[in-house]
Tab-separated table of C-alpha atoms in Angstrom:
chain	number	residue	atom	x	y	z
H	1	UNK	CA	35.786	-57.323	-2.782
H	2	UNK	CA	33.773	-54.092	-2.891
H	3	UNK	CA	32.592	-52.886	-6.831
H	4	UNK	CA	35.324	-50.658	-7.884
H	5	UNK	CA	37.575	-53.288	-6.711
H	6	UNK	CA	36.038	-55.445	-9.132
H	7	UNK	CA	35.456	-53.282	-11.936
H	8	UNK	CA	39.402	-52.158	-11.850
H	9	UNK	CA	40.576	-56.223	-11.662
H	10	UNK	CA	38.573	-56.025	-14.704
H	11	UNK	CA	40.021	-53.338	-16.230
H	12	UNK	CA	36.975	-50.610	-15.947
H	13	UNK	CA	37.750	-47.862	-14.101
H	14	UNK	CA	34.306	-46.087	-12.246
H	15	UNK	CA	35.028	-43.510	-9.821
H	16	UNK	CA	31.094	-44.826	-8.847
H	17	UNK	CA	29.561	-47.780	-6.567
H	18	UNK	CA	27.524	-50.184	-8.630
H	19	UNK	CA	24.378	-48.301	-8.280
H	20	UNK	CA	25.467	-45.037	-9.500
H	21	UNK	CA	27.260	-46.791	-12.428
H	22	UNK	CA	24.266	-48.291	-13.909
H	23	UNK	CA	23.070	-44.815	-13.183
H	24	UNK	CA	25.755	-43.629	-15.738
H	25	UNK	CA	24.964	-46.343	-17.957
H	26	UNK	CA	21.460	-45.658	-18.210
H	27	UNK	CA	21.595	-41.793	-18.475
H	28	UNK	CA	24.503	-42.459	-21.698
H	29	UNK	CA	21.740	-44.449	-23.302
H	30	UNK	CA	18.658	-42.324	-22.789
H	31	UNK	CA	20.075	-38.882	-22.103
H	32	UNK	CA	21.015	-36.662	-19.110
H	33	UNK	CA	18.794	-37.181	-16.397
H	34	UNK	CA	15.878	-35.082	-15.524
H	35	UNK	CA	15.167	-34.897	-11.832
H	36	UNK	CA	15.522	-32.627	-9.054
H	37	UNK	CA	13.955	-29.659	-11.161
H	38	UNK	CA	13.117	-26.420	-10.233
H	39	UNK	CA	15.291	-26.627	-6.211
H	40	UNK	CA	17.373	-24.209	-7.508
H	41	UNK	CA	17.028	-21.750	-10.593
H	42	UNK	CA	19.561	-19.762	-12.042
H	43	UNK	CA	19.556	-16.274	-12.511
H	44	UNK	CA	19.152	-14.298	-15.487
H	45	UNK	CA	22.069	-14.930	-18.291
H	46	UNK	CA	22.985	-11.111	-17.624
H	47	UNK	CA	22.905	-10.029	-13.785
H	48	UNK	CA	24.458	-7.627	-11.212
H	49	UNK	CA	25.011	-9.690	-8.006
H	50	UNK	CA	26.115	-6.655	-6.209
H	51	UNK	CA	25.404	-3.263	-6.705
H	52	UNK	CA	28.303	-0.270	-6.278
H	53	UNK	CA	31.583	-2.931	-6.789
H	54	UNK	CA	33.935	-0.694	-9.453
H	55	UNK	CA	35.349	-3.440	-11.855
H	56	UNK	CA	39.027	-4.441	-11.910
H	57	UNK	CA	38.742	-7.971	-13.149
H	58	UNK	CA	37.024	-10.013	-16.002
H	59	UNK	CA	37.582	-13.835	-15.590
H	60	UNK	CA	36.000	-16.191	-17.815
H	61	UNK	CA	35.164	-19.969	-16.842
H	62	UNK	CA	34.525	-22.573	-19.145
H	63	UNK	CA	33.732	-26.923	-18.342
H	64	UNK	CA	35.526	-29.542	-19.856
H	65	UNK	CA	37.705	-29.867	-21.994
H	66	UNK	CA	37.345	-33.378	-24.226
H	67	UNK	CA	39.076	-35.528	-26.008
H	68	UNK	CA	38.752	-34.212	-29.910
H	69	UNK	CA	38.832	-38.233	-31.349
H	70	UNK	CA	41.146	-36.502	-33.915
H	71	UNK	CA	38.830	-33.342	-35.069
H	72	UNK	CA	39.437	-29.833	-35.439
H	73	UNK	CA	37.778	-27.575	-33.262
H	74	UNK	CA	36.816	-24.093	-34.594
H	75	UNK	CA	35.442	-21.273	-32.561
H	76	UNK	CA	32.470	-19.659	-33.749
H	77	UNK	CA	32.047	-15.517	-33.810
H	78	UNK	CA	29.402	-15.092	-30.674
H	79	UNK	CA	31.925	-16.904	-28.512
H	80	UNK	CA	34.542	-15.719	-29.671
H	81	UNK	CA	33.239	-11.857	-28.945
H	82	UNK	CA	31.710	-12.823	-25.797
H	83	UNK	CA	35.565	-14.065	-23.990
H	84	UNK	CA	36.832	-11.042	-25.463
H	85	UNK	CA	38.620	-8.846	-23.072
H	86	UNK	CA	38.710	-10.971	-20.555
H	87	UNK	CA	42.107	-10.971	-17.886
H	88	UNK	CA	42.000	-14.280	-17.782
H	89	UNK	CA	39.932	-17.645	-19.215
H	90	UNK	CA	39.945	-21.120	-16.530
H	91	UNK	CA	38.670	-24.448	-18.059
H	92	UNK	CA	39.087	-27.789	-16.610
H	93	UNK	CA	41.171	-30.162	-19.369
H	94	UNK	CA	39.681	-33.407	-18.864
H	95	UNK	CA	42.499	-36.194	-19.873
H	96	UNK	CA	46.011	-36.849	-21.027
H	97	UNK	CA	47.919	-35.536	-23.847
H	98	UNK	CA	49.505	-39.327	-24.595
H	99	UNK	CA	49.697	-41.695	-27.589
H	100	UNK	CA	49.379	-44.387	-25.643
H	101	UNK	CA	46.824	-46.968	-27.102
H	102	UNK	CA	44.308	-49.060	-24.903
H	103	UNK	CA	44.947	-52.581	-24.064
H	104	UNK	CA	42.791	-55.000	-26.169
H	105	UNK	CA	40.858	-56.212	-23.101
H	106	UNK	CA	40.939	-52.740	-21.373
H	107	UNK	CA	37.290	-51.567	-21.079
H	108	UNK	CA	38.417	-47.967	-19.563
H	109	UNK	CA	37.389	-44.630	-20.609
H	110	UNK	CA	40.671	-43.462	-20.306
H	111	UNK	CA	40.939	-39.426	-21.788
H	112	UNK	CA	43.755	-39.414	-24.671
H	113	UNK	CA	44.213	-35.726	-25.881
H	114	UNK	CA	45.806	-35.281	-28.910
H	115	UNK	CA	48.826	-32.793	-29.462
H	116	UNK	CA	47.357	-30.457	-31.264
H	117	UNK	CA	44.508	-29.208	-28.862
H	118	UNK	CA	47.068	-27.262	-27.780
H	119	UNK	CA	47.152	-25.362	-31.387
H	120	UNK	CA	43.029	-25.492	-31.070
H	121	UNK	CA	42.803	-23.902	-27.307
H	122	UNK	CA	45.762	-21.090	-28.250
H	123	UNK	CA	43.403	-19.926	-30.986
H	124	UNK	CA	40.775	-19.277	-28.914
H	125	UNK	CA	42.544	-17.398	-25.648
H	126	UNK	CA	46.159	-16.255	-25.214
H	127	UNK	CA	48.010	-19.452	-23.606
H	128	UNK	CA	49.317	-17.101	-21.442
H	129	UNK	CA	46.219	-16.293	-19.962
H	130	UNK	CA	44.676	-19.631	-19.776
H	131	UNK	CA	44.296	-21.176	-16.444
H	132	UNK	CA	44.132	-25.206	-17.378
H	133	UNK	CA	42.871	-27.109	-13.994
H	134	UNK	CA	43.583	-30.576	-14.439
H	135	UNK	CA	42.080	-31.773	-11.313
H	136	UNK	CA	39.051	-34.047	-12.516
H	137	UNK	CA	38.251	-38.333	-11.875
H	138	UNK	CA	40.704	-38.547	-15.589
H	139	UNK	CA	43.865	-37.486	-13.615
H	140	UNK	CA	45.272	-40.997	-12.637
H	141	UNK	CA	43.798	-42.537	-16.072
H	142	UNK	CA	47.922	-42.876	-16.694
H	143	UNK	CA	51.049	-43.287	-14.636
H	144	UNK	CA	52.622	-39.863	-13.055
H	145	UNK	CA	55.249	-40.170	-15.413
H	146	UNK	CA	52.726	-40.193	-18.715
H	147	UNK	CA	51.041	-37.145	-16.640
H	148	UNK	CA	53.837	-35.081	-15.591
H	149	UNK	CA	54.505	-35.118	-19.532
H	150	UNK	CA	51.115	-34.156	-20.651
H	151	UNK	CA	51.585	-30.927	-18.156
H	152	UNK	CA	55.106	-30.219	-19.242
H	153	UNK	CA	53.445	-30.186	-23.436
H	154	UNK	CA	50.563	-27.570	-22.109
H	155	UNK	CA	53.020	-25.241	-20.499
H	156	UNK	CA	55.541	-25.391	-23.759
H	157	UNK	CA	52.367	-23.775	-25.164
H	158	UNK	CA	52.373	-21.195	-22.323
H	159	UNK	CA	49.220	-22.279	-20.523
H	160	UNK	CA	49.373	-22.466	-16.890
H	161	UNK	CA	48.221	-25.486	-15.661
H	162	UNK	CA	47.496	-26.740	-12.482
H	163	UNK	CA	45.342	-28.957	-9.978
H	164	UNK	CA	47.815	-31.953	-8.784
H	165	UNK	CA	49.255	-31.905	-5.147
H	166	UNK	CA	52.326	-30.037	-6.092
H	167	UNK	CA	50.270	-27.297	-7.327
H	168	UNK	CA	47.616	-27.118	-5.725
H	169	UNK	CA	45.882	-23.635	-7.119
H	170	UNK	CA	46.774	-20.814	-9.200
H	171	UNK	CA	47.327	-17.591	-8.683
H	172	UNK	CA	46.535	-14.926	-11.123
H	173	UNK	CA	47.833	-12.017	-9.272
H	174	UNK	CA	48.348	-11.020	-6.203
H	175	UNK	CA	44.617	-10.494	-5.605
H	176	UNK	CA	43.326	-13.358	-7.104
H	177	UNK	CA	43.672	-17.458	-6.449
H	178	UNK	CA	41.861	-20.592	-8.055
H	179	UNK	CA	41.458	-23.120	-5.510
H	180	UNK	CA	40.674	-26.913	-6.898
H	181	UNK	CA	39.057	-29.804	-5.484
H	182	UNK	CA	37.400	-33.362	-6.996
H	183	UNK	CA	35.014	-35.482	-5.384
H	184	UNK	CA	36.014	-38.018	-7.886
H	185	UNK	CA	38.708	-40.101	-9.831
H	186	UNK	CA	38.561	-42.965	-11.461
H	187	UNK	CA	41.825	-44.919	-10.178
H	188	UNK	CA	43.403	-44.773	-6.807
H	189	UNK	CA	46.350	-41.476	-7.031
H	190	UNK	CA	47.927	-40.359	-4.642
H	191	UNK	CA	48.967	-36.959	-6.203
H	192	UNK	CA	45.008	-35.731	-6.766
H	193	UNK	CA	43.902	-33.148	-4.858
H	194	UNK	CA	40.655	-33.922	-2.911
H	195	UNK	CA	37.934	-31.356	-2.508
H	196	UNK	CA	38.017	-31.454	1.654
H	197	UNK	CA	41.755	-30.221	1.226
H	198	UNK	CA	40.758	-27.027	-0.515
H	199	UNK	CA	40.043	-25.291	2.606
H	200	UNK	CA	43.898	-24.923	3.577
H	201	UNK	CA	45.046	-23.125	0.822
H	202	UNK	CA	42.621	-20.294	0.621
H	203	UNK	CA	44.585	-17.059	0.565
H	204	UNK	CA	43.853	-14.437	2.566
H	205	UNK	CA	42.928	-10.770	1.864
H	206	UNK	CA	42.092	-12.005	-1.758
H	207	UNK	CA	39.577	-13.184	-4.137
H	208	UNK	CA	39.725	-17.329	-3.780
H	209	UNK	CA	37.359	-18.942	-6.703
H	210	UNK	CA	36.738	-22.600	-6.203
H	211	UNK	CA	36.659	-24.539	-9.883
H	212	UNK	CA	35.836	-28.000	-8.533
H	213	UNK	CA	35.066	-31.264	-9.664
H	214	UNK	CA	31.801	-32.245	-8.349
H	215	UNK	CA	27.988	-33.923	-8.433
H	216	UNK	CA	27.122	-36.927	-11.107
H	217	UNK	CA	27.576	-37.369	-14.852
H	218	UNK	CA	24.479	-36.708	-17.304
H	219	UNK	CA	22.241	-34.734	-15.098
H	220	UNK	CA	20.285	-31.763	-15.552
H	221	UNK	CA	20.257	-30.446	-12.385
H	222	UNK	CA	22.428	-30.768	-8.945
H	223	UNK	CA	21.369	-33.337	-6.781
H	224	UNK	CA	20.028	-32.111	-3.017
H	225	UNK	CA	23.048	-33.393	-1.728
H	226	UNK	CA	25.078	-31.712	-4.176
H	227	UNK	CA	22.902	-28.303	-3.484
H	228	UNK	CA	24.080	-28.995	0.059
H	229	UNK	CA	27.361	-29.175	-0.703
H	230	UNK	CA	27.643	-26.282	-3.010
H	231	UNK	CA	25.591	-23.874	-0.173
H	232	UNK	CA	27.861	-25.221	2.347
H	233	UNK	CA	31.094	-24.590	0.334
H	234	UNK	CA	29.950	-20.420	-0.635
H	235	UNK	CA	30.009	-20.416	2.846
H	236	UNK	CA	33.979	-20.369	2.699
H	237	UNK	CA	35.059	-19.088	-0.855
H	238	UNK	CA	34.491	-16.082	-2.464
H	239	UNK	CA	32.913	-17.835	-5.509
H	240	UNK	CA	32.037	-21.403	-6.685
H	241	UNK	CA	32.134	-22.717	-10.282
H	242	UNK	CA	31.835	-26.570	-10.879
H	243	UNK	CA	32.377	-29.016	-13.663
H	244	UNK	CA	31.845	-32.510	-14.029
H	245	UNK	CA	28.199	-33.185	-15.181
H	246	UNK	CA	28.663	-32.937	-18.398
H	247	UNK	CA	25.837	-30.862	-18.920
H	248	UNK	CA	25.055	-27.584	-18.177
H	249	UNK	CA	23.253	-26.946	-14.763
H	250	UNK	CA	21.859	-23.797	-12.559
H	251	UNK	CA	23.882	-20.496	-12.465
H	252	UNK	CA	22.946	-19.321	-8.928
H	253	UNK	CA	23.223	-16.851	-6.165
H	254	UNK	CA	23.824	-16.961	-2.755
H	255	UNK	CA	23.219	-14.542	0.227
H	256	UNK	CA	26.361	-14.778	2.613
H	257	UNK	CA	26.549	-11.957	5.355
H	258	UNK	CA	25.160	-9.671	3.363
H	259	UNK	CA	26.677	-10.523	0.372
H	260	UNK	CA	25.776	-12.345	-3.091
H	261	UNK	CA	27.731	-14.855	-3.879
H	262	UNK	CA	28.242	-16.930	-7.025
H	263	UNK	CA	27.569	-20.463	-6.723
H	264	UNK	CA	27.389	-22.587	-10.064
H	265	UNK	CA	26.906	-26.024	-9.990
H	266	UNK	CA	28.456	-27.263	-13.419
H	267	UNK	CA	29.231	-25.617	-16.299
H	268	UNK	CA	29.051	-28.836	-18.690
H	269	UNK	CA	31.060	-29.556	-21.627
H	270	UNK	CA	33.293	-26.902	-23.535
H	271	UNK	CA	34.910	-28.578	-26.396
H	272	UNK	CA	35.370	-32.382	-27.413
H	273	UNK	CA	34.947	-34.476	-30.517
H	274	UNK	CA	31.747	-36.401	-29.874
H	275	UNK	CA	28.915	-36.651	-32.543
H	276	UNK	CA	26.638	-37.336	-28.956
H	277	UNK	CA	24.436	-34.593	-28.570
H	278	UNK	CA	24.445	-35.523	-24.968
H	279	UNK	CA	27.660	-34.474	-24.563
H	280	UNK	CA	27.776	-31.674	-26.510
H	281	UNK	CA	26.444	-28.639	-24.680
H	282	UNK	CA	28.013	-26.194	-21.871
H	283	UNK	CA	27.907	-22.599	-20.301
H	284	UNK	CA	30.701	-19.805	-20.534
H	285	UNK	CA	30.623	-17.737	-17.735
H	286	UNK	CA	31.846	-14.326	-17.410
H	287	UNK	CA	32.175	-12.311	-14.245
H	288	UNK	CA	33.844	-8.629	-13.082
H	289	UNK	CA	35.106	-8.701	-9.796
H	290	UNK	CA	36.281	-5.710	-8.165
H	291	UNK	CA	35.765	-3.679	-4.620
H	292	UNK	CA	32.770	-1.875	-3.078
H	293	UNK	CA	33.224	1.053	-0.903
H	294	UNK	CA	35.021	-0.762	1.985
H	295	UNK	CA	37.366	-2.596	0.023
H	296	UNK	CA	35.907	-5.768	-0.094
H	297	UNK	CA	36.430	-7.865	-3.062
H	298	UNK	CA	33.060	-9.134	-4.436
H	299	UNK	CA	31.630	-9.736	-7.598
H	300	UNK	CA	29.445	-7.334	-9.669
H	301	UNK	CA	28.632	-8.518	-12.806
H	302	UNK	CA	27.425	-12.365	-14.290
H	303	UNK	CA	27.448	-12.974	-17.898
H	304	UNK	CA	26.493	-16.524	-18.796
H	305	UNK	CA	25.262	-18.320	-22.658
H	306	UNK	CA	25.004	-21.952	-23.352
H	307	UNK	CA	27.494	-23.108	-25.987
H	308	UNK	CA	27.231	-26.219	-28.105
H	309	UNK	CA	29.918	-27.912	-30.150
H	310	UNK	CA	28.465	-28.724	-33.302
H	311	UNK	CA	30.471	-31.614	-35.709
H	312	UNK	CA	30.310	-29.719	-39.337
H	313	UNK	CA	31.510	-32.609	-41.076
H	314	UNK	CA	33.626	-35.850	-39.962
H	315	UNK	CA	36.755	-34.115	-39.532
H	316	UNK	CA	35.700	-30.453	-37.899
H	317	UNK	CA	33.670	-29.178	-34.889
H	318	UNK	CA	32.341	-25.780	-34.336
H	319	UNK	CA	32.215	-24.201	-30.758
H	320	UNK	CA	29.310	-21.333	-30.681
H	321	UNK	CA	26.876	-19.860	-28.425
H	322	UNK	CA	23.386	-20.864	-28.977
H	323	UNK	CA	20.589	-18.408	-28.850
H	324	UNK	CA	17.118	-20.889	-27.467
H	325	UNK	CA	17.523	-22.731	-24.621
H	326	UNK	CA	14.700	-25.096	-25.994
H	327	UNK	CA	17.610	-27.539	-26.963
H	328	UNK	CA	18.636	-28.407	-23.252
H	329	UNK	CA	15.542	-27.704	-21.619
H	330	UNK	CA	14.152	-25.465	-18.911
H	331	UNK	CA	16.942	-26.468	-16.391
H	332	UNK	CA	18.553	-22.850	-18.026
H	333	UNK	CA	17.019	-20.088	-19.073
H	334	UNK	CA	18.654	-18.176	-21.002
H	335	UNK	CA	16.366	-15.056	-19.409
């Protein structure tokens, strides 16, 4: 019996082999880990990737999207004015809207959203113009059933969600398509959409972002492998924006046949209820994509901040841009 084997016969569920969850374990208790500096860097927090593209589009990205434990989440001002006027916000909602309670032996980290995150989310972006990818290693934490349902709650809200089999990406117009794509999940599902499938649904004659689910938990910076990956995947879609590290990591670019390409590697945590500092920091990422003067469809402009959700008091957590990098290290500059 190999180690997740194990660990789901007792009733942990690791999308991880045994050595990359004491990994996990160890980076929880002493922080996100540091290694792997300075193989990429990102580029400055306000940058033109290529020059003479006329805007027609401003999408804004955002990481995960947490469990709240039960506190409200408030928006502070510089956020709030910095997704302003965007066409269209993506963030990846990490869990289950369910009120299902653990087993008393169960020693999963199964996601439970509450209801009202809906009400929280809606008061930061039109619903209508949320993109909600649930494709992340928390998609099979419940039956299809208990899943289906949490989807059906989001889109009484008017978010459009996607990321499962059935929907496999969203289009935002006829121009533009989010593609998804996880290298992980916790429990065996056979309605997840794996990150080697992505490939097949590009659209043509569009902009295709990739918002996948990719590299470790708790680290700083992208693994070689995971540099590898993300170099090799820029090769094929228009832009890359990852999530799953739980902390924020490089904003890059990438030169592909003449053109500069975005390629970030994980845009940490957006919003949740933990009192971990750990867990508590992200990037919000802005781009304009439009055409150059033979019609292709690139992007121009990269806006990017580091947010931090800050608990105010036991019951209330504020989302806000910070202005020093200092507080998650030189892994992003804020220059």
């Amino acid at each position: 019996m190999d180690f997740r084997s194990l660990a789901r016969a007792m009733s942990i569920a690791t999308p991880y082999n045994l050595r990359e969850s004491i990994g996990w374990v160890i980076r929880n208790i002493t922080g996100p880990g540091r290694k792997n500096t300075r193989i990429v860097e990102s580029i400055p927090c306000s940058y033109v990737l290529n020059e003479g593209v006329k805007p027609e589009h401003e999408a804004t990205f955002v990481g995960d999207i947490m469990p709240t434990f039960r506190r409200h989440v408030k928006f502070g001002p510089d956020v709030m004015e910095f997704v302003r006027g965007s066409d269209f916000l993506v963030g990846n909602f990490s869990g289950t809207i369910t009120n299902r309670q653990k087993g008393f032996l169960n020693l999963s980290l199964d996601q439970r959203h509450v209801p009202d995150i809906r009400d929280m989310l809606a008061r930061f972006f039109p619903p209508e113009k949320t993109y909600l990818s649930v494709c992340n290693n928390h998609m099979g934490d419940f039956d299809n059933k208990t899943f289906l349902n949490s989807v059906s709650m989001l889109e009484a809200y008017g978010f459009k969600v996607f990321g499962w089999n059935k929907r496999p990406y969203a289009d935002v117009n006829k121009n533009i398509r989010i593609l998804i794509g996880t290298m992980w999940s916790n429990r065996d599902c056979d309605y997840v959409c794996k990150l080697e499938d992505a490939e097949s649904h590009i659209k043509h004659d569009a902009f295709n972002f990739l918002y996948p689910h990719i590299g470790y938990e708790l680290e700083a910076n992208p693994r070689a492998e995971i540099i590898r990956l993300g170099k090799d995947l820029i090769r094929t879609f228009d832009a890359v924006i990852g999530d799953h590290s739980h902390w924020p990591q490089q904003v890059t670019s990438e030169s592909v046949g003449g053109i500069n390409k975005l390629l970030a590697y994980s845009l940490g945590d957006f919003c949740g209820g933990l009192q971990l500092k750990k867990y508590q920091y992200g990037i919000i990422l802005k781009t304009q994509i439009g055409r150059d003067a033979r019609k292709r469809q690139l992007v121009c402009k990269v806006e990017w901040r580091i947010t931090k959700f800050s608990p105010t008091s036991n019951s209330e957590v504020v989302v806000d841009i910070i202005k020093e990098e200092k507080e998650v290290g030189s892994t992003c500059k804020l220059t």
